[in-house]
Amino acid sequence: MKGNHYSCLIFLQLLHIISAEMDTIGGNEYIRDGETIISSGEMFELGFFSPGNSKNRYLGIWYYKISQTVVWVANREIPLNNTSGVFKVSSQGSLLLLNGEGRDIWSSNSSVLVGNLHPVAQLLDNGNLVVRNESDIDHLNLIWQSFDHPCDHILPGMKFGKDLVSGRDIALSSWKSLDDPSPVVLRVLNHYTPEEWNIANWSSGCQREKPLDCMNRDGFQKITGVTLPDSRKTWYNVSMSLAECKRECKRNCSCTAYANLDVRNGGSGCLLWFGNLMDIRDFEENQDLYIRIAMTESTGWSKKRKIILVLLTSVGVVLVGLTLAVLYAYKKKNSPRPGNLVQSLVDDYTDGSQNKDVELLSFSLAKIAKYTNHFSVSNKLGEGGFGPVYKGVMEDGREIAVKRLSETSTQGFDEFENEVRFVARLQHRNLVKLFGYCAQGNEIMLIYEYMPNRSLDTFLFDETRHLMLDWPLRFHIIQGISRGLLYLHQDSRLRIIHRDLKASNILLDNDMNPKISDFGLARRFKGYETGAKTKNVVGTYGYISPEYAVHGFFSIKSDVFSFGVLVLEIVSGMKNRGFSHHEHCDNLLGHAWRLYKDDKTLELVSESLRKSCIVSEVLRCVHIGLLCVQNHVEDRPTMSFVVLMFGNEGMLPPPKQPAFFSELEPNSTSSKPGSVSVNEVTITSLDAR
């Protein structure tokens, strides 16, 4: 039965474990993967399965003895990676899917606080999985039902569209592929490829050719003959005209499209979309959709301005090309060959007593190509300033991440040198581990341990995945980062300043343990040195300390500032960069400071954490975060003191007003977006590489 994703079902039938009578489970019962399945007569069954050729496990509902087609999946975006899953009903009425460690990976979020509640889950004959009170046998007051959260199948009894009472939008969304049931997210303007459309792989979605610019510099393109996008993130007004609808969409930078709410009698009302436009298809309809596009793509842009732009762009491209060519020629002439560079770095750290500490393995290009399926696009994890990153699997089954130097990279050798010099010698549970390198011909690659949960920002700032980060897990991540920084600043034999600490550089392993990564901008200091000055300020806007941004001075306290920003982001679930509030013009640091002064710190906490948070820990984290983002270097604690403050419940020193704090009111004149002011000195937005 190998390769058959219904082998679990066949196995259970052979053992006579399936019972058509077992169609409910209660708070004291559970379903374990590989043991039992809920059955609804002869129509549907619920259990664990692996789709297509995937080894991931999902909880789903499928037709029984008819076509064995999966009609609903619970954990569409968060699969189990083994057969240790457990499905149960909580005493408050929530469906829970747990992994082998007992951690929730999916929940129906249907908890209710009422007395005498005895919730049970039942799979009905129409394929609807419901949660009800045991006494509600007529299903008049359901706690939750899967029909309100459909996947890609329509079943009898389902309802679609906007529920004006609950505000819920019910719509279908297709699988990414036969092996992946996660929903497809389609963006504006078709850019399907190399083969994707023909094999029904729509996971890459559509891409914009030009990014939006807002600030009255965007236009709208009229599209006809399509179905309207998914309406989960929409707003409507029944009395607005189409012209008023356009103005309302244009003044809101988050609005991506608009249309008439009612097309009868010439059209009336306004319907606005926010975020990605999902599920747009060709269809013979007489309703028009107006999609927001960059002004440079708008049909109303004047030919004269286009000509000027083309000329300016051409001149700019030529100048940039010449500059890059000169820099490349100079760098190639003065940089050592990859093999020689690696050998010199390895020799530098394998002499004398240090020999036992270095376990830097050398991999051949042929082996790395084999591990990554010849650098297959399907194995690509992302791309940074160094170059693309690929997932690979070694002969012994270990998963690795391979950073491959791009031919167009101008900082690749510097980053490579830093990674080899620092990461190879730094061993700590909260730092990413470097396995080795590949240097063959002009190919330069770094091989790291693979982090299955990617980076912290993919959870923290995602509308869905942030729900997986309850307060105990966020507090665990904060403490892990602090211990990793303490090791870099004090406990390792090198004193390292990271200089680019941010959410995207915190990787999460299989158990969601945080690991600091990307040492491309790091600097090493001797024991007696505490800081240095540079003319080349690098880093990421929103995390850079004021003394570094304005004067180019960096020290271990620069990392402390970045850590403080990160703590406030983890607590609030909001980015410091781009933060806005209707009552003031402050960034996230200023907003946290206002709440702290008004004794309203808990209002900073993400809504999804209100039930799981421990108030004393939250208040302490925000307090420590504010201490770390003080304007003056001497007011910030060291990481050793930060770790000490996290580890006890003693009194904390009061924080002062944080850096980059503005007391401008919403109607006051403020500096332009993308710039900050410190001591009347203004800097522009900075991003690493």
Tab-separated table of C-alpha atoms in Angstrom, residues 240-518:
chain	number	residue	atom	x	y	z
A	240	MET	CA	-22.277	55.542	-2.606
A	241	SER	CA	-21.908	56.266	-6.315
A	242	LEU	CA	-19.141	54.665	-8.378
A	243	ALA	CA	-17.180	57.955	-8.407
A	244	GLU	CA	-17.420	58.218	-4.612
A	245	CYS	CA	-16.384	54.570	-4.377
A	246	LYS	CA	-13.238	55.309	-6.421
A	247	ARG	CA	-12.318	58.259	-4.197
A	248	GLU	CA	-12.836	56.182	-1.056
A	249	CYS	CA	-10.566	53.416	-2.398
A	250	LYS	CA	-7.894	55.829	-3.626
A	251	ARG	CA	-7.541	57.601	-0.292
A	252	ASN	CA	-6.994	54.304	1.556
A	253	CYS	CA	-3.597	52.780	0.750
A	254	SER	CA	-4.813	49.314	1.769
A	255	CYS	CA	-7.646	49.292	-0.776
A	256	THR	CA	-6.742	47.152	-3.803
A	257	ALA	CA	-9.951	47.198	-5.876
A	258	TYR	CA	-13.530	48.520	-6.017
A	259	ALA	CA	-16.786	47.776	-7.832
A	260	ASN	CA	-20.505	48.542	-7.780
A	261	LEU	CA	-22.355	46.685	-5.053
A	262	ASP	CA	-25.468	46.383	-7.249
A	263	VAL	CA	-25.234	46.345	-11.068
A	264	ARG	CA	-28.965	46.709	-11.693
A	265	ASN	CA	-30.364	49.924	-13.191
A	266	GLY	CA	-26.989	51.338	-14.163
A	267	GLY	CA	-25.210	50.343	-10.944
A	268	SER	CA	-25.207	51.640	-7.370
A	269	GLY	CA	-23.445	51.161	-4.052
A	270	CYS	CA	-19.777	50.601	-3.305
A	271	LEU	CA	-17.756	47.440	-2.582
A	272	LEU	CA	-14.066	47.781	-1.594
A	273	TRP	CA	-11.407	45.053	-1.332
A	274	PHE	CA	-8.427	45.154	1.035
A	275	GLY	CA	-5.296	42.990	0.775
A	276	ASN	CA	-4.636	40.334	-1.871
A	277	LEU	CA	-7.295	39.739	-4.520
A	278	MET	CA	-8.203	36.064	-4.414
A	279	ASP	CA	-10.115	33.763	-6.745
A	280	ILE	CA	-10.601	35.988	-9.828
A	281	ARG	CA	-11.711	33.913	-12.815
A	282	ASP	CA	-12.855	34.427	-16.396
A	283	PHE	CA	-16.655	34.448	-16.472
A	284	GLU	CA	-19.430	35.939	-18.552
A	285	GLU	CA	-20.692	38.594	-16.171
A	286	ASN	CA	-21.704	42.181	-16.781
A	287	GLN	CA	-20.118	43.594	-13.619
A	288	ASP	CA	-16.941	45.675	-13.861
A	289	LEU	CA	-13.999	45.385	-11.449
A	290	TYR	CA	-11.567	48.283	-10.968
A	291	ILE	CA	-8.128	47.077	-9.793
A	292	ARG	CA	-5.565	49.413	-8.239
A	293	ILE	CA	-2.359	49.648	-10.282
A	294	ALA	CA	0.735	51.817	-10.251
A	295	MET	CA	0.310	55.108	-12.115
A	296	THR	CA	3.141	54.116	-14.461
A	297	GLU	CA	0.865	51.355	-15.778
A	298	SER	CA	-2.288	53.466	-15.928
A	299	THR	CA	-3.712	54.183	-19.372
A	300	GLY	CA	-4.244	57.809	-18.378
A	301	TRP	CA	-0.565	58.578	-17.996
A	302	SER	CA	0.602	61.128	-20.543
A	303	LYS	CA	2.898	60.113	-23.412
A	304	LYS	CA	5.160	63.051	-22.644
A	305	ARG	CA	5.788	61.907	-19.100
A	306	LYS	CA	6.384	58.369	-20.358
A	307	ILE	CA	9.032	59.605	-22.811
A	308	ILE	CA	10.758	61.621	-20.091
A	309	LEU	CA	10.700	58.645	-17.754
A	310	VAL	CA	12.125	56.342	-20.443
A	311	LEU	CA	14.956	58.771	-21.165
A	312	LEU	CA	15.790	59.295	-17.497
A	313	THR	CA	15.584	55.577	-16.810
A	314	SER	CA	17.838	54.779	-19.769
A	315	VAL	CA	20.479	57.250	-18.629
A	316	GLY	CA	20.234	55.921	-15.076
A	317	VAL	CA	20.549	52.325	-16.204
A	318	VAL	CA	23.646	53.134	-18.262
A	319	LEU	CA	25.287	54.949	-15.350
A	320	VAL	CA	24.420	52.210	-12.878
A	321	GLY	CA	25.623	49.557	-15.321
A	322	LEU	CA	28.963	51.309	-15.817
A	323	THR	CA	29.384	51.748	-12.059
A	324	LEU	CA	28.612	48.091	-11.380
A	325	ALA	CA	30.969	46.994	-14.144
A	326	VAL	CA	33.823	49.040	-12.661
A	327	LEU	CA	33.110	47.757	-9.153
A	328	TYR	CA	32.875	44.173	-10.377
A	329	ALA	CA	36.146	44.434	-12.285
A	330	TYR	CA	37.883	45.981	-9.280
A	331	LYS	CA	36.463	43.408	-6.875
A	332	LYS	CA	37.348	40.525	-9.181
A	333	LYS	CA	40.889	41.804	-9.582
A	334	ASN	CA	41.497	42.378	-5.888
A	335	SER	CA	39.470	39.517	-4.374
A	336	PRO	CA	41.114	36.139	-3.829
A	337	ARG	CA	39.822	33.084	-5.654
A	338	PRO	CA	37.059	31.263	-3.737
A	339	GLY	CA	39.202	28.242	-2.999
A	340	ASN	CA	42.116	30.340	-1.743
A	341	LEU	CA	39.805	32.540	0.323
A	342	VAL	CA	38.202	29.568	2.028
A	343	GLN	CA	41.546	27.912	2.678
A	344	SER	CA	42.947	31.066	4.220
A	345	LEU	CA	39.917	31.455	6.463
A	346	VAL	CA	40.002	27.828	7.547
A	347	ASP	CA	43.758	27.993	8.159
A	348	ASP	CA	43.183	31.147	10.199
A	349	TYR	CA	40.972	29.237	12.632
A	350	THR	CA	42.487	25.757	12.644
A	351	ASP	CA	45.899	26.557	14.007
A	352	GLY	CA	47.247	25.362	17.327
A	353	SER	CA	44.791	24.828	20.165
A	354	GLN	CA	41.823	25.999	18.104
A	355	ASN	CA	41.960	22.963	15.825
A	356	LYS	CA	39.546	20.907	17.940
A	357	ASP	CA	36.903	23.631	17.930
A	358	VAL	CA	36.342	23.833	14.188
A	359	GLU	CA	34.153	21.285	12.426
A	360	LEU	CA	33.798	23.046	9.098
A	361	LEU	CA	33.068	20.503	6.374
A	362	SER	CA	33.915	20.979	2.714
A	363	PHE	CA	31.246	19.829	0.226
A	364	SER	CA	31.709	19.267	-3.496
A	365	LEU	CA	29.483	21.043	-6.006
A	366	ALA	CA	28.244	17.679	-7.279
A	367	LYS	CA	27.072	16.673	-3.806
A	368	ILE	CA	25.302	19.958	-3.143
A	369	ALA	CA	23.593	19.698	-6.541
A	370	LYS	CA	22.425	16.209	-5.622
A	371	TYR	CA	21.189	17.318	-2.199
A	372	THR	CA	19.144	20.182	-3.709
A	373	ASN	CA	17.798	18.256	-6.722
A	374	HIS	CA	20.144	20.298	-8.954
A	375	PHE	CA	19.039	23.581	-7.362
A	376	SER	CA	15.423	22.918	-8.330
A	377	VAL	CA	12.977	25.826	-8.190
A	378	SER	CA	10.732	23.676	-6.006
A	379	ASN	CA	13.569	23.499	-3.443
A	380	LYS	CA	14.127	27.249	-3.367
A	381	LEU	CA	13.349	28.791	0.043
A	382	GLY	CA	13.995	32.436	-0.789
A	383	GLU	CA	16.672	34.935	-1.812
A	384	GLY	CA	18.735	37.569	-0.011
A	385	GLY	CA	21.695	39.842	-0.643
A	386	PHE	CA	24.073	36.877	-0.737
A	387	GLY	CA	21.949	34.969	-3.242
A	388	PRO	CA	19.253	32.264	-3.411
A	389	VAL	CA	18.690	29.763	-0.589
A	390	TYR	CA	17.754	26.140	-1.324
A	391	LYS	CA	16.548	23.276	0.835
A	392	GLY	CA	18.560	20.048	0.588
A	393	VAL	CA	18.638	16.572	2.095
A	394	MET	CA	21.956	14.821	2.801
A	395	GLU	CA	22.611	11.085	2.489
A	396	ASP	CA	22.071	10.555	6.208
A	397	GLY	CA	18.651	12.223	6.018
A	398	ARG	CA	19.681	15.525	7.597
A	399	GLU	CA	17.954	18.556	6.080
A	400	ILE	CA	20.129	21.531	5.167
A	401	ALA	CA	19.752	25.072	3.847
A	402	VAL	CA	22.192	26.070	1.093
A	403	LYS	CA	23.018	29.768	0.497
A	404	ARG	CA	24.447	30.093	-3.012
A	405	LEU	CA	26.405	33.192	-3.953
A	406	SER	CA	24.709	35.024	-6.792
A	407	GLU	CA	26.771	36.314	-9.730
A	408	THR	CA	25.231	39.762	-9.247
A	409	SER	CA	25.967	39.944	-5.510
A	410	THR	CA	28.345	42.753	-4.513
A	411	GLN	CA	28.580	41.855	-0.811
A	412	GLY	CA	28.673	38.090	-1.099
A	413	PHE	CA	32.387	37.638	-0.337
A	414	ASP	CA	32.179	39.951	2.682
A	415	GLU	CA	29.194	38.060	4.040
A	416	PHE	CA	30.827	34.717	3.290
A	417	GLU	CA	33.952	35.773	5.147
A	418	ASN	CA	31.936	36.916	8.163
A	419	GLU	CA	29.867	33.729	8.280
A	420	VAL	CA	32.936	31.473	8.083
A	421	ARG	CA	34.931	33.520	10.592
A	422	PHE	CA	32.136	33.861	13.145
A	423	VAL	CA	29.416	31.217	12.815
A	424	ALA	CA	31.855	28.318	12.430
A	425	ARG	CA	33.285	29.106	15.861
A	426	LEU	CA	30.083	30.120	17.659
A	427	GLN	CA	28.217	27.189	19.183
A	428	HIS	CA	24.986	28.023	21.037
A	429	ARG	CA	21.478	26.587	20.977
A	430	ASN	CA	20.073	29.994	19.999
A	431	LEU	CA	22.441	30.578	17.065
A	432	VAL	CA	21.999	28.956	13.677
A	433	LYS	CA	24.568	26.231	13.010
A	434	LEU	CA	26.924	26.308	10.012
A	435	PHE	CA	27.692	22.792	8.739
A	436	GLY	CA	30.217	23.749	6.087
A	437	TYR	CA	30.875	25.329	2.728
A	438	CYS	CA	31.316	24.605	-0.964
A	439	ALA	CA	33.998	26.409	-2.970
A	440	GLN	CA	34.507	25.059	-6.474
A	441	GLY	CA	35.392	27.190	-9.460
A	442	ASN	CA	33.400	30.401	-9.108
A	443	GLU	CA	30.785	28.695	-6.961
A	444	ILE	CA	30.628	29.765	-3.310
A	445	MET	CA	28.021	28.253	-0.983
A	446	LEU	CA	27.336	28.107	2.744
A	447	ILE	CA	25.546	25.089	4.230
A	448	TYR	CA	23.422	25.551	7.364
A	449	GLU	CA	21.078	23.456	9.432
A	450	TYR	CA	17.565	23.642	7.984
A	451	MET	CA	14.932	25.543	9.947
A	452	PRO	CA	11.531	23.995	9.014
A	453	ASN	CA	9.511	26.897	10.447
A	454	ARG	CA	11.443	29.540	8.505
A	455	SER	CA	11.768	32.969	10.150
A	456	LEU	CA	9.878	34.648	12.983
A	457	ASP	CA	8.364	37.339	10.756
A	458	THR	CA	6.494	34.713	8.697
A	459	PHE	CA	4.499	33.902	11.846
A	460	LEU	CA	4.478	37.204	13.720
A	461	PHE	CA	3.108	39.437	10.966
A	462	ASP	CA	0.934	36.897	9.122
A	463	GLU	CA	-2.832	37.300	9.526
A	464	THR	CA	-3.349	33.559	10.046
A	465	ARG	CA	-0.101	32.055	11.306
A	466	HIS	CA	0.279	34.573	14.172
A	467	LEU	CA	-2.474	32.634	15.952
A	468	MET	CA	0.030	29.788	16.422
A	469	LEU	CA	2.176	32.067	18.610
A	470	ASP	CA	0.442	32.013	21.987
A	471	TRP	CA	1.968	33.953	24.858
A	472	PRO	CA	4.051	31.113	26.403
A	473	LEU	CA	5.635	30.495	22.994
A	474	ARG	CA	6.315	34.215	22.392
A	475	PHE	CA	7.877	34.543	25.843
A	476	HIS	CA	10.003	31.461	25.097
A	477	ILE	CA	11.184	33.075	21.841
A	478	ILE	CA	12.015	36.393	23.551
A	479	GLN	CA	14.091	34.638	26.214
A	480	GLY	CA	15.890	32.495	23.611
A	481	ILE	CA	16.889	35.567	21.584
A	482	SER	CA	18.161	37.300	24.727
A	483	ARG	CA	20.335	34.299	25.626
A	484	GLY	CA	21.723	34.137	22.091
A	485	LEU	CA	22.668	37.840	22.182
A	486	LEU	CA	24.232	37.467	25.624
A	487	TYR	CA	26.423	34.696	24.215
A	488	LEU	CA	27.515	36.916	21.308
A	489	HIS	CA	28.256	39.940	23.504
A	490	GLN	CA	29.845	38.290	26.520
A	491	ASP	CA	29.973	34.502	26.837
A	492	SER	CA	31.653	33.507	23.559
A	493	ARG	CA	35.412	33.814	23.079
A	494	LEU	CA	34.655	36.434	20.436
A	495	ARG	CA	32.764	39.658	21.155
A	496	ILE	CA	30.321	39.920	18.252
A	497	ILE	CA	27.960	42.781	17.395
A	498	HIS	CA	25.301	41.475	15.027
A	499	ARG	CA	24.186	44.867	13.583
A	500	ASP	CA	21.132	43.425	11.784
A	501	LEU	CA	18.947	41.853	14.468
A	502	LYS	CA	15.330	41.737	13.239
A	503	ALA	CA	12.354	39.381	13.019
A	504	SER	CA	13.356	37.998	9.605
A	505	ASN	CA	16.810	37.052	10.955
A	506	ILE	CA	15.352	34.958	13.782
A	507	LEU	CA	14.876	31.416	12.480
A	508	LEU	CA	12.619	28.851	14.179
A	509	ASP	CA	13.451	25.170	14.394
A	510	ASN	CA	11.001	22.279	14.477
A	511	ASP	CA	10.213	22.958	18.159
A	512	MET	CA	9.886	26.732	17.577
A	513	ASN	CA	13.193	27.461	19.332
A	514	PRO	CA	14.627	30.792	18.088
A	515	LYS	CA	18.031	30.907	16.418
A	516	ILE	CA	19.828	34.118	15.446
A	517	SER	CA	21.038	33.993	11.836
A	518	ASP	CA	22.645	36.087	9.087
